[in-house]
XYZ file of C-alpha atoms in Angstrom:
610
model
C -19.510 -13.966 69.789
C -22.817 -12.004 69.859
C -26.051 -12.551 67.978
C -25.962 -10.243 64.960
C -28.844 -8.565 63.108
C -28.091 -8.291 59.397
C -29.476 -5.058 57.926
C -29.413 -6.605 54.453
C -31.890 -9.267 55.638
C -34.049 -6.515 57.096
C -34.085 -4.731 53.729
C -35.014 -7.927 51.903
C -37.869 -8.591 54.338
C -39.468 -5.223 53.573
C -40.682 -6.596 50.243
C -43.016 -8.985 52.073
C -46.501 -7.535 52.631
C -47.159 -9.696 55.690
C -45.575 -7.421 58.312
C -46.020 -3.856 59.474
C -42.467 -2.914 58.457
C -43.186 -3.333 54.742
C -41.771 -0.169 53.190
C -40.287 -1.095 49.812
C -43.238 -2.815 48.191
C -43.852 0.208 45.989
C -41.429 2.718 44.546
C -43.080 5.712 46.236
C -42.236 4.333 49.703
C -38.693 3.213 48.938
C -36.317 4.217 51.707
C -32.932 2.943 50.501
C -31.942 4.928 47.405
C -28.605 3.133 47.107
C -30.277 -0.062 45.872
C -29.896 -0.588 42.142
C -32.884 -1.096 39.873
C -33.363 -3.887 37.349
C -32.395 -2.604 33.849
C -35.759 -3.399 32.259
C -35.899 -3.201 28.444
C -39.062 -1.075 28.646
C -36.919 1.810 29.895
C -34.734 1.623 26.796
C -37.858 1.460 24.623
C -39.286 4.558 26.348
C -36.037 6.469 25.864
C -36.258 5.722 22.127
C -40.000 6.390 21.886
C -39.891 9.884 23.395
C -37.332 10.969 20.804
C -39.617 10.157 17.863
C -40.972 13.385 16.329
C -44.494 11.961 15.970
C -44.899 10.751 19.562
C -47.331 12.741 21.708
C -48.813 10.364 24.273
C -47.461 7.202 25.898
C -49.629 5.040 28.162
C -48.155 2.480 30.542
C -50.932 0.094 31.508
C -51.178 -3.202 33.360
C -51.888 -4.566 36.826
C -50.731 -2.704 39.919
C -47.167 -3.688 40.799
C -45.591 -3.820 37.338
C -43.433 -0.804 38.161
C -45.107 1.946 36.112
C -44.100 4.697 38.545
C -40.602 3.252 38.853
C -40.244 3.348 35.069
C -41.232 7.007 34.958
C -38.767 7.865 37.721
C -35.986 5.915 35.994
C -36.770 7.689 32.725
C -36.478 11.107 34.388
C -33.227 10.092 36.064
C -31.754 8.898 32.752
C -32.674 12.206 31.105
C -31.140 14.176 33.956
C -27.684 12.619 33.610
C -25.878 12.019 30.347
C -22.792 9.874 30.774
C -22.490 9.749 34.557
C -23.918 6.974 36.748
C -27.246 7.789 38.386
C -26.505 8.671 41.992
C -28.836 8.081 44.985
C -29.214 11.883 45.245
C -30.550 12.093 41.686
C -33.009 9.262 42.271
C -34.278 10.860 45.471
C -34.667 14.254 43.784
C -36.612 12.664 40.929
C -38.879 10.935 43.419
C -39.653 14.219 45.195
C -40.475 15.959 41.914
C -42.637 13.065 40.749
C -44.523 13.132 44.048
C -45.152 16.864 43.733
C -46.109 17.086 40.066
C -47.247 13.591 39.131
C -50.580 15.032 37.969
C -49.047 16.311 34.714
C -49.736 19.887 35.824
C -46.243 20.949 34.773
C -43.238 19.635 32.908
C -40.899 17.396 34.908
C -38.062 17.324 32.417
C -37.083 17.406 28.793
C -36.278 14.835 26.158
C -32.840 14.824 24.544
C -34.449 16.807 21.725
C -35.719 19.477 24.109
C -39.415 18.599 24.239
C -41.118 19.027 27.659
C -42.202 15.850 29.446
C -45.477 15.619 31.409
C -46.211 12.628 33.631
C -49.535 11.474 35.106
C -48.298 8.985 37.698
C -51.649 7.365 38.523
C -54.880 7.744 36.556
C -56.723 5.870 39.335
C -56.426 8.931 41.589
C -58.928 10.725 39.340
C -62.641 10.076 38.942
C -63.743 8.681 35.536
C -65.064 12.128 34.576
C -61.882 13.970 35.578
C -59.750 11.184 34.122
C -61.539 11.435 30.775
C -60.852 15.182 30.608
C -57.218 14.611 31.558
C -56.739 11.957 28.866
C -58.110 14.252 26.173
C -55.892 17.072 27.418
C -52.784 14.854 27.330
C -53.465 13.689 23.777
C -52.116 17.154 22.830
C -49.638 18.115 25.570
C -48.701 21.805 25.924
C -45.722 23.251 24.071
C -45.581 20.273 21.683
C -44.449 18.111 24.576
C -44.876 14.427 25.384
C -47.212 12.983 28.029
C -46.699 9.698 29.858
C -49.778 8.251 31.572
C -49.688 5.439 34.130
C -53.035 3.630 34.341
C -54.348 0.191 35.114
C -56.455 -1.212 32.303
C -59.786 -1.079 34.133
C -59.502 2.620 35.011
C -58.247 3.428 31.522
C -61.293 1.809 29.926
C -63.656 3.572 32.369
C -62.223 6.976 31.543
C -62.279 6.302 27.796
C -65.911 5.115 28.021
C -66.760 8.343 29.881
C -65.198 10.407 27.113
C -67.038 8.347 24.497
C -70.384 9.465 25.945
C -71.051 12.374 23.593
C -74.348 13.169 25.304
C -72.502 14.104 28.504
C -69.860 16.319 26.976
C -67.488 13.622 25.780
C -65.295 14.163 22.752
C -64.743 10.582 21.599
C -61.066 11.316 21.079
C -59.745 9.158 23.913
C -60.953 5.908 22.315
C -57.736 5.845 20.283
C -56.041 4.695 23.515
C -58.248 1.611 23.913
C -58.061 0.913 20.177
C -54.258 0.921 20.349
C -54.376 -1.275 23.472
C -56.592 -3.769 21.601
C -54.227 -3.777 18.623
C -51.463 -4.703 21.044
C -53.447 -7.720 22.205
C -54.468 -8.847 18.694
C -51.372 -7.981 16.668
C -48.661 -7.084 19.166
C -48.423 -3.469 17.966
C -48.013 -0.765 20.605
C -48.423 2.371 18.459
C -51.283 3.737 16.366
C -50.760 4.071 12.570
C -49.770 7.754 12.899
C -47.260 7.032 15.647
C -48.731 9.706 17.930
C -50.075 7.310 20.594
C -48.155 4.429 22.175
C -49.765 2.016 24.655
C -47.468 -0.488 26.378
C -49.368 -3.313 28.058
C -47.130 -4.339 30.957
C -49.246 -7.438 31.572
C -47.026 -8.943 28.857
C -43.986 -8.125 31.005
C -42.283 -11.288 32.240
C -40.269 -11.727 35.443
C -38.574 -14.768 33.866
C -37.964 -13.420 30.392
C -36.660 -15.555 27.564
C -33.541 -13.430 27.143
C -29.832 -13.593 27.827
C -30.196 -12.213 31.366
C -33.204 -14.408 32.164
C -35.294 -11.523 33.458
C -35.929 -10.095 36.897
C -35.777 -13.315 38.975
C -32.133 -14.285 38.192
C -31.088 -10.641 38.553
C -32.691 -10.288 41.997
C -31.210 -13.572 43.204
C -27.784 -12.420 42.050
C -28.187 -9.042 43.740
C -29.379 -10.505 47.025
C -27.157 -13.580 47.302
C -24.020 -13.364 45.161
C -23.098 -9.699 44.919
C -21.312 -7.720 47.628
C -20.267 -10.243 50.265
C -20.035 -7.336 52.754
C -23.827 -7.439 52.994
C -23.584 -10.921 54.505
C -20.438 -10.276 56.539
C -22.336 -9.774 59.870
C -23.528 -13.391 59.574
C -19.900 -14.602 59.850
C -19.702 -13.468 63.459
C -23.240 -14.406 64.525
C -23.516 -17.171 67.131
C -26.575 -18.609 65.363
C -24.911 -18.953 61.956
C -24.736 -22.778 62.070
C -28.486 -23.172 62.639
C -29.717 -20.196 60.585
C -31.892 -21.174 57.579
C -31.585 -17.660 56.104
C -27.820 -17.976 55.829
C -28.208 -21.571 54.615
C -30.505 -20.359 51.806
C -28.014 -17.694 50.815
C -25.140 -20.201 50.779
C -27.155 -22.758 48.781
C -28.031 -20.206 46.089
C -24.531 -18.732 46.076
C -22.739 -22.080 45.887
C -20.175 -21.998 43.084
C -21.014 -25.504 41.870
C -24.753 -25.940 42.395
C -25.829 -22.307 42.808
C -26.315 -21.474 39.099
C -28.498 -24.523 38.414
C -30.595 -23.840 41.530
C -31.197 -20.254 40.470
C -32.015 -21.452 36.937
C -34.552 -23.929 38.344
C -36.241 -21.132 40.319
C -36.450 -19.069 37.143
C -37.949 -22.062 35.286
C -40.711 -22.410 37.903
C -41.649 -18.730 37.507
C -41.572 -19.040 33.708
C -43.841 -22.105 33.824
C -46.264 -20.242 36.108
C -46.449 -17.362 33.624
C -46.975 -19.784 30.755
C -49.970 -21.297 32.565
C -51.707 -17.925 32.337
C -50.644 -16.226 35.584
C -49.668 -12.557 35.486
C -46.816 -12.140 37.973
C -46.006 -8.498 38.580
C -42.627 -7.147 39.614
C -44.003 -6.496 43.086
C -45.234 -10.067 43.456
C -41.949 -11.499 42.164
C -39.992 -9.481 44.722
C -42.352 -10.555 47.503
C -42.063 -14.254 46.641
C -38.277 -14.100 46.231
C -37.909 -12.232 49.513
C -40.071 -14.772 51.350
C -38.227 -17.663 49.693
C -34.783 -16.385 50.669
C -35.648 -15.514 54.272
C -38.086 -18.380 54.772
C -40.446 -15.821 56.289
C -38.061 -15.330 59.208
C -36.202 -12.348 60.615
C -32.837 -12.394 62.378
C -34.694 -11.964 65.658
C -36.828 -15.042 64.953
C -33.696 -17.111 64.358
C -32.065 -15.776 67.517
C -35.099 -16.735 69.601
C -34.992 -20.293 68.241
C -31.246 -20.483 68.845
C -31.567 -19.343 72.452
C -34.070 -22.118 73.170
C -31.659 -24.733 71.832
C -28.214 -24.144 70.371
C -28.075 -27.482 68.533
C -31.663 -28.119 67.376
C -31.684 -28.721 63.598
C -35.277 -29.923 63.144
C -37.154 -26.589 62.977
C -35.380 -25.111 59.956
C -36.718 -27.393 57.179
C -39.945 -25.445 56.346
C -37.903 -22.255 56.032
C -35.436 -23.537 53.430
C -35.761 -21.809 50.058
C -37.089 -24.860 48.195
C -39.916 -25.194 50.735
C -40.692 -21.510 51.336
C -41.070 -20.859 47.593
C -44.467 -22.597 47.690
C -45.772 -20.738 50.739
C -46.885 -23.715 52.826
C -46.743 -21.755 56.072
C -48.745 -18.806 54.763
C -52.449 -18.520 55.455
C -54.954 -18.273 52.614
C -55.399 -14.587 53.399
C -51.651 -13.969 53.189
C -51.428 -15.764 49.843
C -54.155 -13.499 48.491
C -51.830 -10.567 49.192
C -49.337 -12.165 46.766
C -51.399 -14.154 44.185
C -48.221 -15.511 42.567
C -48.096 -18.106 45.363
C -51.299 -19.706 44.018
C -49.758 -20.070 40.546
C -46.530 -21.514 41.956
C -48.319 -23.997 44.216
C -50.066 -25.503 41.187
C -46.617 -26.450 39.880
C -45.243 -27.836 43.143
C -42.847 -30.719 42.277
C -43.343 -32.008 45.830
C -46.904 -33.046 44.928
C -45.940 -34.989 41.791
C -45.092 -38.651 42.209
C -42.723 -40.055 39.584
C -41.198 -43.489 39.995
C -37.824 -42.555 38.512
C -37.562 -39.677 41.003
C -38.972 -41.249 44.148
C -36.823 -44.385 43.841
C -33.631 -42.395 44.241
C -34.759 -40.214 47.151
C -32.995 -40.987 50.415
C -34.108 -39.399 53.727
C -30.581 -39.864 55.059
C -29.299 -37.339 52.491
C -31.793 -34.613 53.413
C -28.963 -32.218 54.309
C -28.034 -30.356 57.477
C -31.666 -29.572 58.270
C -33.810 -32.721 57.828
C -37.610 -32.350 57.737
C -38.174 -34.700 60.704
C -36.439 -37.041 63.103
C -36.165 -40.492 61.467
C -37.441 -42.179 64.621
C -40.785 -40.383 64.292
C -41.800 -41.940 60.954
C -40.052 -45.325 61.368
C -41.634 -46.307 64.663
C -44.125 -49.184 64.919
C -47.791 -48.358 64.409
C -50.446 -49.860 66.625
C -53.641 -47.937 65.959
C -55.397 -46.335 63.005
C -54.424 -42.971 64.381
C -50.760 -44.016 64.328
C -51.156 -45.124 60.710
C -52.652 -41.766 59.704
C -49.958 -39.864 61.576
C -47.181 -41.874 59.980
C -48.719 -41.479 56.510
C -48.857 -37.699 57.020
C -45.230 -37.634 58.148
C -44.105 -39.694 55.171
C -46.096 -37.476 52.825
C -44.396 -34.402 54.271
C -41.010 -36.110 54.076
C -41.375 -36.995 50.395
C -42.711 -33.544 49.572
C -39.569 -32.074 51.132
C -37.243 -34.522 49.350
C -38.884 -34.068 45.940
C -38.631 -30.297 46.154
C -35.016 -30.379 47.303
C -34.099 -32.847 44.556
C -35.861 -30.722 41.920
C -33.625 -27.722 42.627
C -30.476 -29.780 43.235
C -30.783 -31.909 40.120
C -28.452 -31.000 37.265
C -30.819 -32.703 34.784
C -33.158 -30.039 33.423
C -34.739 -32.233 30.721
C -37.749 -33.300 32.779
C -38.505 -30.172 34.793
C -41.938 -29.707 33.234
C -42.900 -33.308 33.979
C -41.783 -32.898 37.593
C -44.116 -29.902 37.852
C -46.993 -32.049 36.601
C -46.901 -30.725 33.027
C -46.333 -33.617 30.654
C -46.827 -31.411 27.584
C -44.481 -28.625 28.688
C -41.529 -29.600 26.499
C -43.719 -29.752 23.394
C -45.212 -26.365 24.281
C -41.761 -24.765 24.418
C -40.625 -26.632 21.303
C -43.253 -24.776 19.233
C -41.239 -21.592 19.779
C -38.084 -23.151 18.316
C -37.589 -21.624 14.869
C -35.214 -24.454 13.938
C -37.604 -27.308 14.706
C -38.221 -29.948 12.051
C -41.267 -28.859 9.977
C -42.019 -32.530 9.249
C -42.554 -33.224 12.963
C -46.350 -33.049 13.313
C -46.738 -34.594 16.766
C -47.744 -31.347 18.478
C -50.208 -30.447 15.720
C -51.793 -33.913 15.698
C -52.128 -33.959 19.500
C -53.631 -30.463 19.453
C -56.228 -31.494 16.855
C -57.010 -34.722 18.659
C -57.585 -32.765 21.851
C -59.951 -30.386 20.046
C -61.873 -33.389 18.725
C -62.099 -34.736 22.262
C -63.629 -31.411 23.362
C -66.459 -32.158 20.907
C -66.832 -35.686 22.210
C -64.994 -37.379 19.319
C -62.459 -40.069 20.235
C -60.810 -41.693 17.223
C -57.978 -44.178 17.467
C -54.636 -43.732 15.759
C -53.226 -40.787 13.864
C -55.726 -39.327 11.412
C -55.046 -37.200 8.323
C -58.082 -34.970 8.904
C -59.871 -33.046 11.635
C -63.596 -33.348 12.308
C -65.719 -30.331 13.224
C -69.199 -31.188 14.463
C -72.281 -29.117 13.924
C -72.327 -26.747 16.960
C -75.652 -28.238 18.072
C -73.867 -31.520 18.849
C -70.867 -30.134 20.797
C -72.271 -31.025 24.205
C -74.591 -33.715 25.526
C -74.753 -35.355 22.133
C -76.353 -38.733 21.619
C -74.712 -41.675 19.921
C -74.768 -39.934 16.524
C -73.596 -36.460 15.573
C -73.623 -34.452 12.335
C -70.209 -33.512 10.960
C -70.092 -29.968 9.686
C -66.581 -30.059 8.146
C -63.618 -32.296 7.561
C -60.414 -30.246 7.557
C -57.219 -31.807 6.115
C -54.485 -31.721 8.739
C -51.939 -30.671 6.127
C -53.210 -27.091 6.056
C -53.169 -26.680 9.847
C -50.198 -25.096 11.630
C -49.218 -24.524 15.261
C -47.361 -21.273 15.950
C -46.112 -19.278 18.913
C -47.395 -15.869 20.080
C -45.000 -13.758 17.993
C -45.635 -15.737 14.791
C -49.392 -15.514 15.414
C -49.153 -11.714 15.613
C -47.145 -11.660 12.391
C -49.787 -13.791 10.652
C -52.591 -11.530 11.884
C -50.753 -8.416 10.747
C -49.887 -10.011 7.420
C -46.241 -9.001 7.691
C -43.010 -10.631 8.715
C -42.032 -7.682 10.897
C -41.305 -8.483 14.546
C -44.159 -7.049 16.670
C -43.197 -4.031 18.775
C -44.536 -5.648 21.937
C -41.668 -8.128 21.942
C -39.206 -5.214 22.029
C -41.169 -3.044 24.469
C -41.307 -5.478 27.414
C -39.304 -8.256 29.030
C -40.642 -10.928 26.697
C -41.685 -14.543 27.218
C -43.872 -16.507 24.810
C -46.830 -17.548 26.968
C -49.224 -19.002 24.412
C -49.316 -21.107 21.277
C -51.979 -21.027 18.570
C -53.380 -23.560 16.164
C -54.436 -21.926 12.907
C -57.196 -23.711 10.960
C -58.472 -22.561 7.579
C -61.972 -21.086 7.669
C -64.857 -22.635 5.737
C -65.048 -19.754 3.226
C -61.914 -19.115 1.141
C -62.261 -15.333 1.566
C -62.171 -15.555 5.380
C -59.108 -15.442 7.605
C -57.886 -18.557 9.368
C -59.447 -19.233 12.761
C -56.910 -19.326 15.593
C -57.428 -21.243 18.818
C -55.222 -20.004 21.653
C -53.751 -22.272 24.322
C -51.571 -21.362 27.258
C -49.516 -24.107 28.866
C -52.332 -25.232 31.167
C -54.902 -25.432 28.363
C -52.433 -27.278 26.139
C -51.811 -29.731 28.979
C -55.562 -30.336 29.262
C -55.901 -30.843 25.502
C -53.016 -33.314 25.545
C -54.628 -35.334 28.328
C -58.057 -35.209 26.681
C -56.457 -36.463 23.470
C -55.203 -39.459 25.482
C -58.763 -40.194 26.643
C -58.898 -38.411 30.019
C -61.636 -35.854 30.581
C -63.598 -34.153 33.346
C -66.481 -32.141 31.920
C -67.593 -30.715 35.259
C -64.183 -29.602 36.527
C -63.160 -27.986 33.225
C -66.554 -26.820 32.014
C -65.392 -23.231 31.440
C -62.411 -24.359 29.320
C -64.612 -26.658 27.242
C -67.157 -23.889 26.690
C -64.442 -21.472 25.559
C -62.931 -23.970 23.121
C -66.360 -24.909 21.790
C -67.051 -21.255 21.017
C -63.837 -21.025 19.003
C -64.601 -24.238 17.107
C -68.102 -23.001 16.258
C -66.470 -20.394 13.998
C -65.049 -23.239 11.908
C -68.391 -24.900 11.218
C -69.606 -24.762 7.608
C -73.159 -23.385 7.624
C -73.249 -22.912 3.833
C -73.280 -26.616 2.925
C -76.406 -27.134 0.765
C -75.636 -30.603 -0.545
C -78.142 -33.428 -0.159
C -75.478 -35.479 1.567
C -74.954 -35.394 5.324
C -71.986 -36.980 7.052
C -72.818 -38.517 10.409
C -70.552 -39.953 13.064
C -72.245 -42.933 14.737
C -70.051 -43.953 17.638
C -66.705 -43.757 15.853
C -67.998 -44.957 12.486
C -68.573 -42.549 9.593
C -71.836 -42.857 7.664
C -73.474 -40.842 4.907
C -77.116 -39.909 4.874
C -78.334 -39.224 1.316
C -81.728 -37.868 0.273
C -83.227 -39.882 -2.564
C -86.320 -39.440 -4.732
C -89.434 -39.022 -2.616
C -87.366 -37.530 0.224
C -86.256 -40.972 1.262
C -83.129 -40.984 3.438
C -80.606 -43.669 2.684
C -77.635 -44.518 4.895
C -74.344 -45.858 3.565
C -70.883 -46.305 5.016
C -68.599 -43.330 4.337
């Protein structure tokens, strides 16, 4: 039988930006129009939004790679056909029209209600001055039409700032766009009060959404590995099939028994990365998934290895999906092309040592493609160099085994801990609407961590929360002045959606949750302000910050390494300090002992135990 080149593998590889044949990284360069597109909920939201009578301008903003142009093209294609499936010919025709008139110079289609649709496919192609004029123009599209503007946030703000300069001919009208964008960040609303302007921040878009379909990652894995066996049929007749890691990855992820849990574990890793604060765009997710599935190899690479040795099974291990996902073989420069690798590597289960995991790992069960020959790490050592070499081999072996076990394990209860996040389960539990309201463990740990940020370490579970005078937050001596004591009873920990509802003062679900593939990425602790007429002060924590607070609450702390985090939290806590206290009694924390300083007659200061 011959050595076969699978065209499906070639198509998958084009999503990797490491080679010259990259052609499908962005929608404008897509060559294969037969490939289906992920049914993102933003498209459905756009189809509804353009039919509202009040809508005039819609802005799609976010980092490059979220699929803004693809959304516009999909919208035009949906409007062009009514009940029929969208054919490759329609998609290609839409692409050509979008390429020719993506400057909003003319209408590219009509809404179901007959209103003309103008699309500015990339605001970054215009200078700030020209962009400002274009934004003002598209706030009132011609013929009572609707304008859709694709813009990254930085360019959008530059153009709005240019229009806000009244001394240089600005109108000041475009600032409604940034104001609506800010409202989306603070309250989760995507439309202005009049409903004329809608700004969808795609940086809230998740590739591992908390929905029934699980988001983009499970969908892509299903498309590339489980659907249409004919795509993988050439591999059946390839001579190198028994030593091919690409085919092995496909079979592992398509396995009827273990495949679903492996794909779910991959989705969980992406979700955890997003919860730690990383913004993973659609483009990055496709690049990582493509590299993971192919192991960075092409069919020709596999054939060359096979021709050197038909039976060698020791070179494949680094290219297996559970190793390639973390980009070990990529250079630092290559990882910068796909920043998602940096976020994923922070959560590498291969770097986390857990006794209950390591005790059950067995090198003899490493699979068809072991990471190394057993004789290489079991041989006798005679010199220090041999010891170092053996230690490195064992470290690599256990990294391989831990990763493989993480994705093969059917126990998903400790996945966060295996990624080095001991507080992950509690973080997710905050989002559970059915959780026991009497369970205050997360709240108490959060408060204890915030006290630790101020340098306060009290034993046990305390019914109140200390806020120091801001002057004593850092580098304080043995004693510190307490500005406020807040009862824990009035403090609550909420998720992102509930926080937006509290800020808006309504129980209505924020539009942002409906406008994007949604995943709660932050939790908030809400503490009553010092003055009764002020709103509660909210301290935000993503999964990484919450992990740090949990560890600080347990007594661990590194002021130098996490100086920026401590400074940010200290700034938030400073808003809670009570500067209006005019009593002649000052509460002081000496070590961990409370004392009161009272001013007596003759301005004498007396100290008593609190």
